[in-house]
Coordinates of C-alpha atoms and ligand atoms in Angstrom, one line a residue:
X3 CA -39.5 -43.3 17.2
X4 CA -37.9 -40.5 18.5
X5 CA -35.6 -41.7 21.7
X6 CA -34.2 -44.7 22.5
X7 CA -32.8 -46.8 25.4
X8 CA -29.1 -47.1 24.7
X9 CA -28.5 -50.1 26.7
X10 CA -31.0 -51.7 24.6
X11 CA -29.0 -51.3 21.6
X12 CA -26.9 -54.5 20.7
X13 CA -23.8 -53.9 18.9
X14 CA -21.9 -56.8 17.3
X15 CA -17.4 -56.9 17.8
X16 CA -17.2 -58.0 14.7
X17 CA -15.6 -57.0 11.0
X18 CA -17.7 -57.8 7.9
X19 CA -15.7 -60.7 5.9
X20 CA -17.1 -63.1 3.0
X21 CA -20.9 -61.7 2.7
X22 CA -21.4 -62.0 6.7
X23 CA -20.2 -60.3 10.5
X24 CA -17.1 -62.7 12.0
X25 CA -16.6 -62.1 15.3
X26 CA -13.4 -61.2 16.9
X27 CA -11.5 -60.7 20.2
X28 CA -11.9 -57.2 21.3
X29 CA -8.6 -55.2 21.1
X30 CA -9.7 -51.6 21.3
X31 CA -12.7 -49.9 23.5
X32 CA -15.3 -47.7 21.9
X33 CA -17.5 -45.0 24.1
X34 CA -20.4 -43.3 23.7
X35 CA -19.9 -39.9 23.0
X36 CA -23.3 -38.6 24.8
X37 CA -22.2 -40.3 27.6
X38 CA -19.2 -41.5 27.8
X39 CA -20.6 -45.1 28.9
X40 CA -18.1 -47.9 27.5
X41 CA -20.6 -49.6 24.5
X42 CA -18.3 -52.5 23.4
X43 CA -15.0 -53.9 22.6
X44 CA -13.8 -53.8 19.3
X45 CA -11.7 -55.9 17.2
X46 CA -8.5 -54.2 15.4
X47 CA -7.5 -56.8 12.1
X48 CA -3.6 -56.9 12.1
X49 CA -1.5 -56.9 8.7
X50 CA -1.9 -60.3 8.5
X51 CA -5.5 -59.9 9.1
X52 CA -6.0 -57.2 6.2
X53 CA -4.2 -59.3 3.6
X54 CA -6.5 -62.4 4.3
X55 CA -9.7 -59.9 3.6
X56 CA -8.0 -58.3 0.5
X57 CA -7.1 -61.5 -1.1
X58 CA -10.5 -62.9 -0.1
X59 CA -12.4 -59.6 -1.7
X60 CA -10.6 -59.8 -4.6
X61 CA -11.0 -63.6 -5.0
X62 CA -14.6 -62.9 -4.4
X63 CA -15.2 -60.2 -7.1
X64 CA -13.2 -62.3 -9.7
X65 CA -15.0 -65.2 -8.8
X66 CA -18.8 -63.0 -9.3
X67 CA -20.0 -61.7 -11.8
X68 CA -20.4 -58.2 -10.8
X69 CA -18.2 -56.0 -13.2
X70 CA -19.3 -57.7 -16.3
X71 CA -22.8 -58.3 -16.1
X72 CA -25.3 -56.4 -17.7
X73 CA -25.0 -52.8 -16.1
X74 CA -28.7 -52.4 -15.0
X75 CA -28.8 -55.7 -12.9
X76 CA -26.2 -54.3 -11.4
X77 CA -28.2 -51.0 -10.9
X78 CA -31.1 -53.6 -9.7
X79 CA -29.2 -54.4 -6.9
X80 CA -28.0 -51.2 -5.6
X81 CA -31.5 -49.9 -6.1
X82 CA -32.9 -52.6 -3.6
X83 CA -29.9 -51.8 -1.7
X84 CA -31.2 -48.4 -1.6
X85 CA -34.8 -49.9 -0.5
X86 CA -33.8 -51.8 2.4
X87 CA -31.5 -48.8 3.6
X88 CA -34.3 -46.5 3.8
X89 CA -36.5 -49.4 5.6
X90 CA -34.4 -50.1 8.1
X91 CA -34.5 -46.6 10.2
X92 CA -35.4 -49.0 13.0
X93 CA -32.4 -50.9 13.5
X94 CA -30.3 -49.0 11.5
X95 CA -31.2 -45.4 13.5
X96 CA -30.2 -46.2 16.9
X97 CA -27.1 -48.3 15.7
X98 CA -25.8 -44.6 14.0
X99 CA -26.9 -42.7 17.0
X100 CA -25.9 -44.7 19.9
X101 CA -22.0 -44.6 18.9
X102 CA -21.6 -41.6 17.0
X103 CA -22.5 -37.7 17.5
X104 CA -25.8 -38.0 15.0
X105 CA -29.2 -37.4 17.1
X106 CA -31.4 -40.3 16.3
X107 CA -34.2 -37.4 14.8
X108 CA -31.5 -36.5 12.8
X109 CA -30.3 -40.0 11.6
X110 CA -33.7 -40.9 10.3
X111 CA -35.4 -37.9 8.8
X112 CA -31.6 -37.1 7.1
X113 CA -29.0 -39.6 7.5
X114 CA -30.6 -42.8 6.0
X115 CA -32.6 -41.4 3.7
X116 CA -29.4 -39.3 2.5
X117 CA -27.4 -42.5 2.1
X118 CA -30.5 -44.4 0.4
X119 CA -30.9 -41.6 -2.2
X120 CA -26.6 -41.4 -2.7
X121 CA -26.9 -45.2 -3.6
X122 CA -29.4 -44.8 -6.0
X123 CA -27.9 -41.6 -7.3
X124 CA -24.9 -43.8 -8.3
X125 CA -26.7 -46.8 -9.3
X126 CA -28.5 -44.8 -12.0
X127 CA -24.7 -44.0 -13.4
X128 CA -23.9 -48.0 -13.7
X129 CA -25.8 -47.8 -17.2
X130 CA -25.5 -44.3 -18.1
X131 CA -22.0 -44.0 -18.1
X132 CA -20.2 -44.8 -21.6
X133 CA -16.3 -44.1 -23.3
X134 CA -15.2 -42.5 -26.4
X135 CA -14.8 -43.2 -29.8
X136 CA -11.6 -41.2 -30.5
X137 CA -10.2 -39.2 -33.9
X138 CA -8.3 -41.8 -35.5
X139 CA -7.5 -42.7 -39.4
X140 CA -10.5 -44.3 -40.2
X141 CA -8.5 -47.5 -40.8
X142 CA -8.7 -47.9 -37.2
X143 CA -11.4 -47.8 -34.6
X144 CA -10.0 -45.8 -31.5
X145 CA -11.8 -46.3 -28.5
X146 CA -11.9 -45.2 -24.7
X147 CA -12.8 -47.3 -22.5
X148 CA -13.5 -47.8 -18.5
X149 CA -12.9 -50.4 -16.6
X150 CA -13.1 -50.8 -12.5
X151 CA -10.5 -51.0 -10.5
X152 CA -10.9 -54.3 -8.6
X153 CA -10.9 -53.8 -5.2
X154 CA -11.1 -50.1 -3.9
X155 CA -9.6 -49.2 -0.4
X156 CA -12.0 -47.2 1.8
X157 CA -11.1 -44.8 5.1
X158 CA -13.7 -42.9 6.7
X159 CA -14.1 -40.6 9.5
X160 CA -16.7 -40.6 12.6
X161 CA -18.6 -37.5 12.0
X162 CA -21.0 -38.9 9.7
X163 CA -20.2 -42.9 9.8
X164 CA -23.2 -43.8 7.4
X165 CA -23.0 -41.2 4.8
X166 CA -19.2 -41.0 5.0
X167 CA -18.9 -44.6 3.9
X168 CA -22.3 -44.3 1.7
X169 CA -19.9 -41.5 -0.4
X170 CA -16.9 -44.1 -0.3
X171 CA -19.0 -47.5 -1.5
X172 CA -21.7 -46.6 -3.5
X173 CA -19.7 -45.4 -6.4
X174 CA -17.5 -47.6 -6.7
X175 CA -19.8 -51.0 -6.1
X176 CA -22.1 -49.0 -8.8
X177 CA -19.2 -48.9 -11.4
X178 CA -18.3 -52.7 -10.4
X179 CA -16.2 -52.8 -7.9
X180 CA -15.5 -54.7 -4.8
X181 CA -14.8 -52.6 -1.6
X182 CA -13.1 -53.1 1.2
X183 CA -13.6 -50.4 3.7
X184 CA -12.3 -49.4 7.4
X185 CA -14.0 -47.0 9.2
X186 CA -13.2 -45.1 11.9
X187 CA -12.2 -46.8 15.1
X188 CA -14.8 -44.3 17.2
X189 CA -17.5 -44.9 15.1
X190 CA -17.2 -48.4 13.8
X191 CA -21.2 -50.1 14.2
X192 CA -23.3 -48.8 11.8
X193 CA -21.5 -49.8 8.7
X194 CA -22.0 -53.3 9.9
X195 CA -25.4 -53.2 8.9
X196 CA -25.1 -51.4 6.1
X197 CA -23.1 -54.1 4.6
X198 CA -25.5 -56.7 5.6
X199 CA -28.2 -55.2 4.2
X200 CA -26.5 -55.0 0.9
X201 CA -25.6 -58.6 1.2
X202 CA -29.4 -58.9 1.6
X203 CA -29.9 -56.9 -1.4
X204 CA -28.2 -59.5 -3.5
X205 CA -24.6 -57.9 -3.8
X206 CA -22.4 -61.2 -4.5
X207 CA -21.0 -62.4 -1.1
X208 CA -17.5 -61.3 -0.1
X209 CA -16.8 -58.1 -2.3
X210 CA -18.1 -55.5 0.5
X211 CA -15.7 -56.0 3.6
X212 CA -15.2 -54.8 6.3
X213 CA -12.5 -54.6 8.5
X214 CA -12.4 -52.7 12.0
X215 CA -9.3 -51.3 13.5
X216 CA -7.2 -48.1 14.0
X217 CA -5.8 -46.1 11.5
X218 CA -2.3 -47.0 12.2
X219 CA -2.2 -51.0 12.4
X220 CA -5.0 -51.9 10.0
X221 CA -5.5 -48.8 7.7
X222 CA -2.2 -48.4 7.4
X223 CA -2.0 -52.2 6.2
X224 CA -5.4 -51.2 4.0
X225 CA -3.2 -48.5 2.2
X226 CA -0.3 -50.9 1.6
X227 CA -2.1 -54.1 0.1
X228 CA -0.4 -54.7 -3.5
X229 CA -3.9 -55.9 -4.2
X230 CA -5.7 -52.5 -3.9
X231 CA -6.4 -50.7 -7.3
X232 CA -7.4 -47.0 -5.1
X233 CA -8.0 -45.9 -2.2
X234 CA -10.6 -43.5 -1.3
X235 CA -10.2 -41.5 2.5
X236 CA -12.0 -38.8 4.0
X237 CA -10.7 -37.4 7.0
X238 CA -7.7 -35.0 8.1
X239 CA -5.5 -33.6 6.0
X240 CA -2.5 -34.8 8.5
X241 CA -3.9 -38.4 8.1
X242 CA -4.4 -37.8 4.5
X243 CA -0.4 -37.2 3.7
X244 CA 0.1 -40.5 5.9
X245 CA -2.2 -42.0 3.8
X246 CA -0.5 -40.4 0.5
X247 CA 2.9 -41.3 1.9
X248 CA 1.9 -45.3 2.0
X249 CA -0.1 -45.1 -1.2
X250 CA 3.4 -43.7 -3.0
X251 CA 5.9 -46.0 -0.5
X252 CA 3.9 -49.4 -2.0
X253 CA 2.8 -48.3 -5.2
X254 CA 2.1 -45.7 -6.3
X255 CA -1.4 -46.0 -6.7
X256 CA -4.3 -43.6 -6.9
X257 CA -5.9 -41.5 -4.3
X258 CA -9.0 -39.4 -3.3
X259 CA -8.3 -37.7 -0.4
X260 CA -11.4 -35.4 1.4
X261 CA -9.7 -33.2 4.2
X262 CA -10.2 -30.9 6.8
X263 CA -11.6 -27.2 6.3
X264 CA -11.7 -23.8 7.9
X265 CA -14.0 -22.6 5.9
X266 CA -14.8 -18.8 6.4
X267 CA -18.6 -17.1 5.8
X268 CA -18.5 -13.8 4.1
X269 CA -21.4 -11.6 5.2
X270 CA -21.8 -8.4 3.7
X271 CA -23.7 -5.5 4.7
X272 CA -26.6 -5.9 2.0
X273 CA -27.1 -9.9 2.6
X274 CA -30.8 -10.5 2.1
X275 CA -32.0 -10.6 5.2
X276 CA -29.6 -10.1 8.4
X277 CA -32.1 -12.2 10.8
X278 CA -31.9 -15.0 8.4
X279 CA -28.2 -14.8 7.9
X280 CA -27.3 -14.7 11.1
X281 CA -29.5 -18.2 11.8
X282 CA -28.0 -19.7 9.0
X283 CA -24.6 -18.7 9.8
X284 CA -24.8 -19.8 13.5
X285 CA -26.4 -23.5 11.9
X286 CA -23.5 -23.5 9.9
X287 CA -20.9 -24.3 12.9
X288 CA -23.5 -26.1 15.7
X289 CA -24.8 -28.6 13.3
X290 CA -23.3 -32.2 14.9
X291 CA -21.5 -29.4 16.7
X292 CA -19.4 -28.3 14.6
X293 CA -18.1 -31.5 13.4
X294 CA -18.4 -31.1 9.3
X295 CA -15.6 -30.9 7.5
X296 CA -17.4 -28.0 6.2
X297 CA -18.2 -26.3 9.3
X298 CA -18.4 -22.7 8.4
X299 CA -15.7 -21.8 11.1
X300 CA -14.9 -18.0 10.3
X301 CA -17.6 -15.4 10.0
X302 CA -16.6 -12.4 8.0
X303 CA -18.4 -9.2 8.4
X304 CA -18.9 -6.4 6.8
X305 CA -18.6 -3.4 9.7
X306 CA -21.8 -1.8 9.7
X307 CA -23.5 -5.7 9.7
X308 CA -21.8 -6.7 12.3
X309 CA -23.8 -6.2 15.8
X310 CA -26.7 -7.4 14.0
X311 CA -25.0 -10.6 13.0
X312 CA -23.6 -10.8 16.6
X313 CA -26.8 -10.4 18.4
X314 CA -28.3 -13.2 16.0
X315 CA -25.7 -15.9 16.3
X316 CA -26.0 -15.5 20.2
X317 CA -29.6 -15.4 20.3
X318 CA -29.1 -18.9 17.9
X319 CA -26.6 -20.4 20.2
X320 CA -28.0 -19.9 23.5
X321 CA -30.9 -21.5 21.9
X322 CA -28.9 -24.8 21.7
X323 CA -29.6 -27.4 24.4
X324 CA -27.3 -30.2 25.0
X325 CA -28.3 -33.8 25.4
X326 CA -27.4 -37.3 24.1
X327 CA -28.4 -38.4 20.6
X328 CA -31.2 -40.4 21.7
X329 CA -32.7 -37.7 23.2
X330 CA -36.0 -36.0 21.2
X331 CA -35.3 -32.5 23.5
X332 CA -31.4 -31.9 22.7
X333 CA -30.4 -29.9 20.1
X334 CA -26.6 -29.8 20.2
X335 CA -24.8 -33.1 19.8
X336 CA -21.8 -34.2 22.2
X337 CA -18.5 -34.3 21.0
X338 CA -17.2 -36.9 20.1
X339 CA -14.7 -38.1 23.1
X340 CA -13.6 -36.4 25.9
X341 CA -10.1 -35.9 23.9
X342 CA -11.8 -34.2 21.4
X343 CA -13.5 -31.5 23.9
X344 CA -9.8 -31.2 25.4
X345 CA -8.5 -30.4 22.3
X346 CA -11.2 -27.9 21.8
X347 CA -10.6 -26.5 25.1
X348 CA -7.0 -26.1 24.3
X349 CA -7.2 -23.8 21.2
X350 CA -9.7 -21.6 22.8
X351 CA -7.3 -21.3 25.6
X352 CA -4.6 -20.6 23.6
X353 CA -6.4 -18.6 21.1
X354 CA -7.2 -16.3 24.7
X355 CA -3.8 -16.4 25.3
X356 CA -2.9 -15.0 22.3
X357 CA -5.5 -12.0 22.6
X358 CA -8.7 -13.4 21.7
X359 CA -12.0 -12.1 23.5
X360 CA -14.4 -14.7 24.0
X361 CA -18.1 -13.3 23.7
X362 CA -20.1 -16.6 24.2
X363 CA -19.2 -20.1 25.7
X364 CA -16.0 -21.3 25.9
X365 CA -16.1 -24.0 28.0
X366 CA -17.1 -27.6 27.9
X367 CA -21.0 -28.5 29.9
X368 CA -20.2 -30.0 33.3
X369 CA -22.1 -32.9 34.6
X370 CA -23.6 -34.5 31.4
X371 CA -21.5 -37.0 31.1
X372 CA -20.0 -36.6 27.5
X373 CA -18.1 -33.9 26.3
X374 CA -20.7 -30.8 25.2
X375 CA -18.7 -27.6 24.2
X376 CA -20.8 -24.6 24.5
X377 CA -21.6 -23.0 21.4
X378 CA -18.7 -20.0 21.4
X379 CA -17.8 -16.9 19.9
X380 CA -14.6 -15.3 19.5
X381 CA -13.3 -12.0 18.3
X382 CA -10.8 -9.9 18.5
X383 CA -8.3 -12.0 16.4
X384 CA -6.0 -12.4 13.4
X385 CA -4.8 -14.6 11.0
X386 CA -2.1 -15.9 13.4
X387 CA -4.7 -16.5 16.2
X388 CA -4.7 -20.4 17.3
X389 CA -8.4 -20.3 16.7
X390 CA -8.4 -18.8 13.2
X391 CA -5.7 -21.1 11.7
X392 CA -6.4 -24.4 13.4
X393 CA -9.4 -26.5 12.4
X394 CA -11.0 -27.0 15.7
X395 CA -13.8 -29.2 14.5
X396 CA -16.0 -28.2 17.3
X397 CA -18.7 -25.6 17.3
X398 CA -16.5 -22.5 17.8
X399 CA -17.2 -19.2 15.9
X400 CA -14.5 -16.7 14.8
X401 CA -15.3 -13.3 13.7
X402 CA -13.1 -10.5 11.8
X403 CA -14.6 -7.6 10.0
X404 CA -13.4 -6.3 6.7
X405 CA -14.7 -2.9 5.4
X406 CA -14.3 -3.7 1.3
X407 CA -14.6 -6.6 -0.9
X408 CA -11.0 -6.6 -1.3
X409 CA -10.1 -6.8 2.5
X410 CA -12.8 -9.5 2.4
X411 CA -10.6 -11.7 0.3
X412 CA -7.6 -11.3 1.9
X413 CA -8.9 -12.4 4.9
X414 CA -11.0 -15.2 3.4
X415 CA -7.9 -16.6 1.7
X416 CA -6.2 -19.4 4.6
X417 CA -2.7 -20.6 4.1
X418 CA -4.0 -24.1 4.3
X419 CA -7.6 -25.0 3.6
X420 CA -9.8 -24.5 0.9
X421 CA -12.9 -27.0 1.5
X422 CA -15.8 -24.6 0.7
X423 CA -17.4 -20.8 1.6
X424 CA -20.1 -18.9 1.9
X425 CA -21.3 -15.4 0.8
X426 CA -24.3 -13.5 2.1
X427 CA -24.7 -10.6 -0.5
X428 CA -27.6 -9.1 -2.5
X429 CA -25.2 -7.8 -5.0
X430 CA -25.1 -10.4 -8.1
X431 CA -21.8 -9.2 -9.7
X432 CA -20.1 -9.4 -6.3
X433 CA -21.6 -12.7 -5.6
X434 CA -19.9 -14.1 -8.9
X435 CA -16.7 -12.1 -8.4
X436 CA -16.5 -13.8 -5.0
X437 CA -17.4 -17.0 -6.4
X438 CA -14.4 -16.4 -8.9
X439 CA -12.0 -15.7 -6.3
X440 CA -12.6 -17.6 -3.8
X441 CA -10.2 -20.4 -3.2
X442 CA -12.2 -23.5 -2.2
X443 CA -14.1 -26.6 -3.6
X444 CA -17.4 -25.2 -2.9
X445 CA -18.7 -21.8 -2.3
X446 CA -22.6 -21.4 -1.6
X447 CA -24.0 -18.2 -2.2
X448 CA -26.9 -16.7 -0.1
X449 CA -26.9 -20.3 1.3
X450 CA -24.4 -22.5 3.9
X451 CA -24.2 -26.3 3.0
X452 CA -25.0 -29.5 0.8
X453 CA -28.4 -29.5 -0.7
X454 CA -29.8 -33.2 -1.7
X455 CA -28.2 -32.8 -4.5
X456 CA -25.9 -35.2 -5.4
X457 CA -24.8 -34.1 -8.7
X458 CA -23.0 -31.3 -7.6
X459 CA -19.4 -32.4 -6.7
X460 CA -17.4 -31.9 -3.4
X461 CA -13.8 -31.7 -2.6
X462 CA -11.2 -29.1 -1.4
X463 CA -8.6 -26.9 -2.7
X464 CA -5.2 -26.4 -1.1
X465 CA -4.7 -29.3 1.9
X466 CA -8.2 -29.5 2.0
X467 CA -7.8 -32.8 -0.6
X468 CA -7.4 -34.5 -4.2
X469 CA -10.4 -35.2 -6.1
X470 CA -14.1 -35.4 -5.5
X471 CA -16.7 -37.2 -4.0
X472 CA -20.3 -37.2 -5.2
X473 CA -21.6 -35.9 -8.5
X474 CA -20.6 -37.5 -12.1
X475 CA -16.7 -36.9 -10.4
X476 CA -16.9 -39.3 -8.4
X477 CA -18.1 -42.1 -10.2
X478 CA -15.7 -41.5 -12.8
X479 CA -12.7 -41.8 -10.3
X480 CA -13.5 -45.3 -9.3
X481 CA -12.9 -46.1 -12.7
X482 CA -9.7 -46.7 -15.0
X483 CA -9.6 -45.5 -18.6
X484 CA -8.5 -48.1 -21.0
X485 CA -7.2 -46.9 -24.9
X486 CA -8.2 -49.4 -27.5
X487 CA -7.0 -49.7 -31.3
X488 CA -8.6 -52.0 -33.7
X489 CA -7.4 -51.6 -36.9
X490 CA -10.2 -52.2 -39.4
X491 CA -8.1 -53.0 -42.3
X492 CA -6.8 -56.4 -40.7
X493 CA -10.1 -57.5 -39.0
Ligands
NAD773 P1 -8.8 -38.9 11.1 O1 -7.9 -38.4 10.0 O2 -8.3 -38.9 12.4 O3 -9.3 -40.4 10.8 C1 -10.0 -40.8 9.7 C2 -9.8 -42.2 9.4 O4 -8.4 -42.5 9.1 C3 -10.1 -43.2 10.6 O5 -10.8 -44.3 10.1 C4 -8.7 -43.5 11.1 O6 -8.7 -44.7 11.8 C5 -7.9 -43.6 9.8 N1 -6.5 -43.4 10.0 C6 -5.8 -42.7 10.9 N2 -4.5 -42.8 10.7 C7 -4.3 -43.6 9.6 C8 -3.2 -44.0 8.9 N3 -1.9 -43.6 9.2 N4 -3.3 -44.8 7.8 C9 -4.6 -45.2 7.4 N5 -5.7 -44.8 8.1 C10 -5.6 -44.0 9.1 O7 -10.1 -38.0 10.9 P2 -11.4 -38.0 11.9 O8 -10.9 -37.4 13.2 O9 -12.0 -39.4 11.9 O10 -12.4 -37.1 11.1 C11 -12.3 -35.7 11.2 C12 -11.6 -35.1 10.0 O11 -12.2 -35.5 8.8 C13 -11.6 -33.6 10.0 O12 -10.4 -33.1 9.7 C14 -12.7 -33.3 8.9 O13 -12.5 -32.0 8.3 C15 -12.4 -34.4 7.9 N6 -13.5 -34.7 7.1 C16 -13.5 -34.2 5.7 C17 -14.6 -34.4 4.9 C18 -14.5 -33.9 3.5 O14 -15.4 -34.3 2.7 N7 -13.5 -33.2 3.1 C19 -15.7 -35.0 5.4 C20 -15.8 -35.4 6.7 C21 -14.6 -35.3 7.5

């Protein structure tokens, strides 16, 4: 399968409440980003609304079994979560695609089987995962323990609305949880299934919810619930000191926060192999259009590197052909609403404004219905350029040049994020010096983006958030430690 009919995909106003979908009055409209053609109504759960779900989740995961039986049914179940995730690219693809920014090809041969292989990746933790025994008189027995939460609070975002929320529930149904998770008002379809399917897996009924809304009514209302042990967000780092702000106002309680980026790309002189760099580096800020947090946003280069590195990244970009997601012949995805290309539209014009040259694009595609924004290339700015400091979260390309290592970190370092890097560099020692100084979660080296491997950990430095998500990290955050004291001498 590699198009679809998006007309012929049915999409359900509904939340996800007590093991099944419950339709509800539509409140809020959602598009299609490759078109712009209205795809349903959705339903937006009020306070009131929230509270009833909570209650019922936790009432639910009290009620089940599922943080105290043996860890490796619990495993069992995530596993043939995992199965039926995988299985199901036929429903389950075009669902993803039709409301989001993923191209169907795209959603099956790396979304599903991304999310299948997370869950599984966490469900292997469930059993593996032990406490302490601590240094105490040996009168006593000390011990460490970890216990779940109860019910975690989940926020995503609508770049990547299966995997986003796979990173959110896994871990934390894996350690015994119950979940209840809102995701983004843009993107809200997919996760529907997802939850059915682990329903069908045999997860107890009621502790996976979901709720549908916006941010400010219902996960606002999320964030607030007394009956919420954590929450978990990805998303802006604006929407991530909201989300702070009403942890702290009505608790406080816990937080991971995943944030926004502006992640620069380091190429020096001596990188490998220009060609290849300059591919990689252009696929660093068009995949999904530049709509990763980790969108490698500013390219660095070394002086004498540079023309090659600009005459590759254009030759990458006018490669790119928009088209909608179900499309097998596009290769750069729409934006994600016609606000979205706006806003993109409105740095680059300020970012010209303020002195930038724009070598490539710069526009949004006329005529195609959504918003597609031309794969673009700007130089000739500074650190105080609109288009350097902002997070544009659109496939738009800065480029300095530095001349030393040293000038390279300067202009690396951003006064707000400090999600990830990359350095292009056949020198070993410089590569680890880098790696040393660099401020951010993540720096790849010789490489740009996530492998399949879930074991490495990811989260930002600065604003770019608290905590991690996948890897041993994020297991272990869905979990509370408990100190336990037996003494032996009275037992
Ligand atoms: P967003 O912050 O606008 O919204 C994210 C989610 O928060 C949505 O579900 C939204 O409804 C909800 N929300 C909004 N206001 C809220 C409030 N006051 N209280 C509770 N919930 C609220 O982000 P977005 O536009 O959906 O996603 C793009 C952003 O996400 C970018 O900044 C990107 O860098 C970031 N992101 C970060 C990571 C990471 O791992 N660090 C991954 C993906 C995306």
């Amino acid at each position: 399968m590699a198009s679809f009919d998006p007309r012929e995909v049915a999409v359900r106003c509904a939340h996800f409440i007590g093991g099944r979908s419950r339709d509800a009055r539509a409140e809020l409209e959602v598009f299609r980003p490759s078109d712009g053609g209205f795809q349903s109504g959705l339903p937006c759960a009020s306070a009131d609304l929230v509270d009833e779900v909570v209650e019922g989740t936790w009432r639910a995961w009290k009620a089940s079994d599922w943080a105290s039986r043996p860890p490796r049914e619990r495993a069992r179940v995530m596993r043939r979560w995992a199965d039926l995730v995988e299985a199901d690219g036929a429903v389950l693809g075009p669902l993803e695609a039709v409301g989001s920014t993923r191209p169907l090809r795209e959603v099956l041969a790396w979304d599903i089987p991304y999310v299948a292989e997370g869950i599984r990746f966490f469900a292997e933790f469930a059993d593996k995962h032990g406490g302490e025994v601590a240094a105490t008189a040996t009168s006593h027995l000390g011990l460490q323990i970890t216990e779940p939460y109860g019910v975690v609070g989940a926020i995503a975002p609508w770049n990547f609305p299966l995997s986003m929320a796979g990173w959110k529930i896994a871990p934390a149904l894996a350690a015994g949880n119950a979940v209840v998770i809102k995701p983004s008002e843009l993107t809200p379809f997919s996760i529907l299934r997802l939850a059915e399917l682990a329903t069908l897996a045999g997860l107890p009924a009621g502790i996976l919810s979901v709720v549908q809304g916006d941010g400010r009514v219902t996960g606002d209302a999320l964030c607030r619930h007394p009956r919420i042990g954590k929450v978990t967000f990805t998303g802006s780092t604006g929407t991530g000191t909201a989300i702070m702000t009403a942890c702290a106002e009505s608790g406080p309680k816990p937080v991971t926060l995943e944030l926004g980026g502006k992640s620069p790309q380091l190429v020096f002189a001596d990188a490998p192999d220009l060609a290849r760099t300059a591919r990689s580096v252009a696929a660093a800020i068009t995949g999904n259009a530049g709509q990763v947090c980790v969108s490698g946003s500013r390219l660095l280069v070394q002086r004498a590197a540079l023309e090659p590195m600009l005459e590759g990244i254009r030759a990458a970009f006018v490669d790119l052909r928009p088209g909608p997601t179900w499309s097998a012949a596009a290769t750069l995805s729409p934006i994600i609403s016609q606000r979205q290309g706006q806003r993109i539209q409105d740095i680059v014009t300020r970012s010209q404004a303020a002195g930038a040259e724009i070598l490539v694009g710069g526009a949004l595609e006329e005529g195609l219905g959504g918003a597609y924004y031309q794969p673009t290339l700007i130089t000739g700015v500074g650190a105080d350029n609109p288009a350097v400091g902002e997070e544009i979260f659109g496939p738009v390309l800065t480029v300095q040049v530095f001349d030393d290592e040293a000038e390279a970190l300067a202009l690396a370092d951003h006064p707000t994020y400090g999600l990830a890097a990359g350095v292009h560099t056949a020198d070993l020692g410089r590569a680890l010096r880098l790696t040393r100084a660099l401020e951010a979660g993540t720096v790849w080296v010789n490489r740009y983006g996530r492998s399949h491997d879930w074991i490495i950990p990811t989260g930002g430095y600065k604003r770019s958030g608290i905590g991690k998500d996948l890897g041993r990290a994020a297991y272990e955050a869905t979990l509370r430690s408990k100190s336990v004291l037996i003494d032996l001498e009275h037992s």
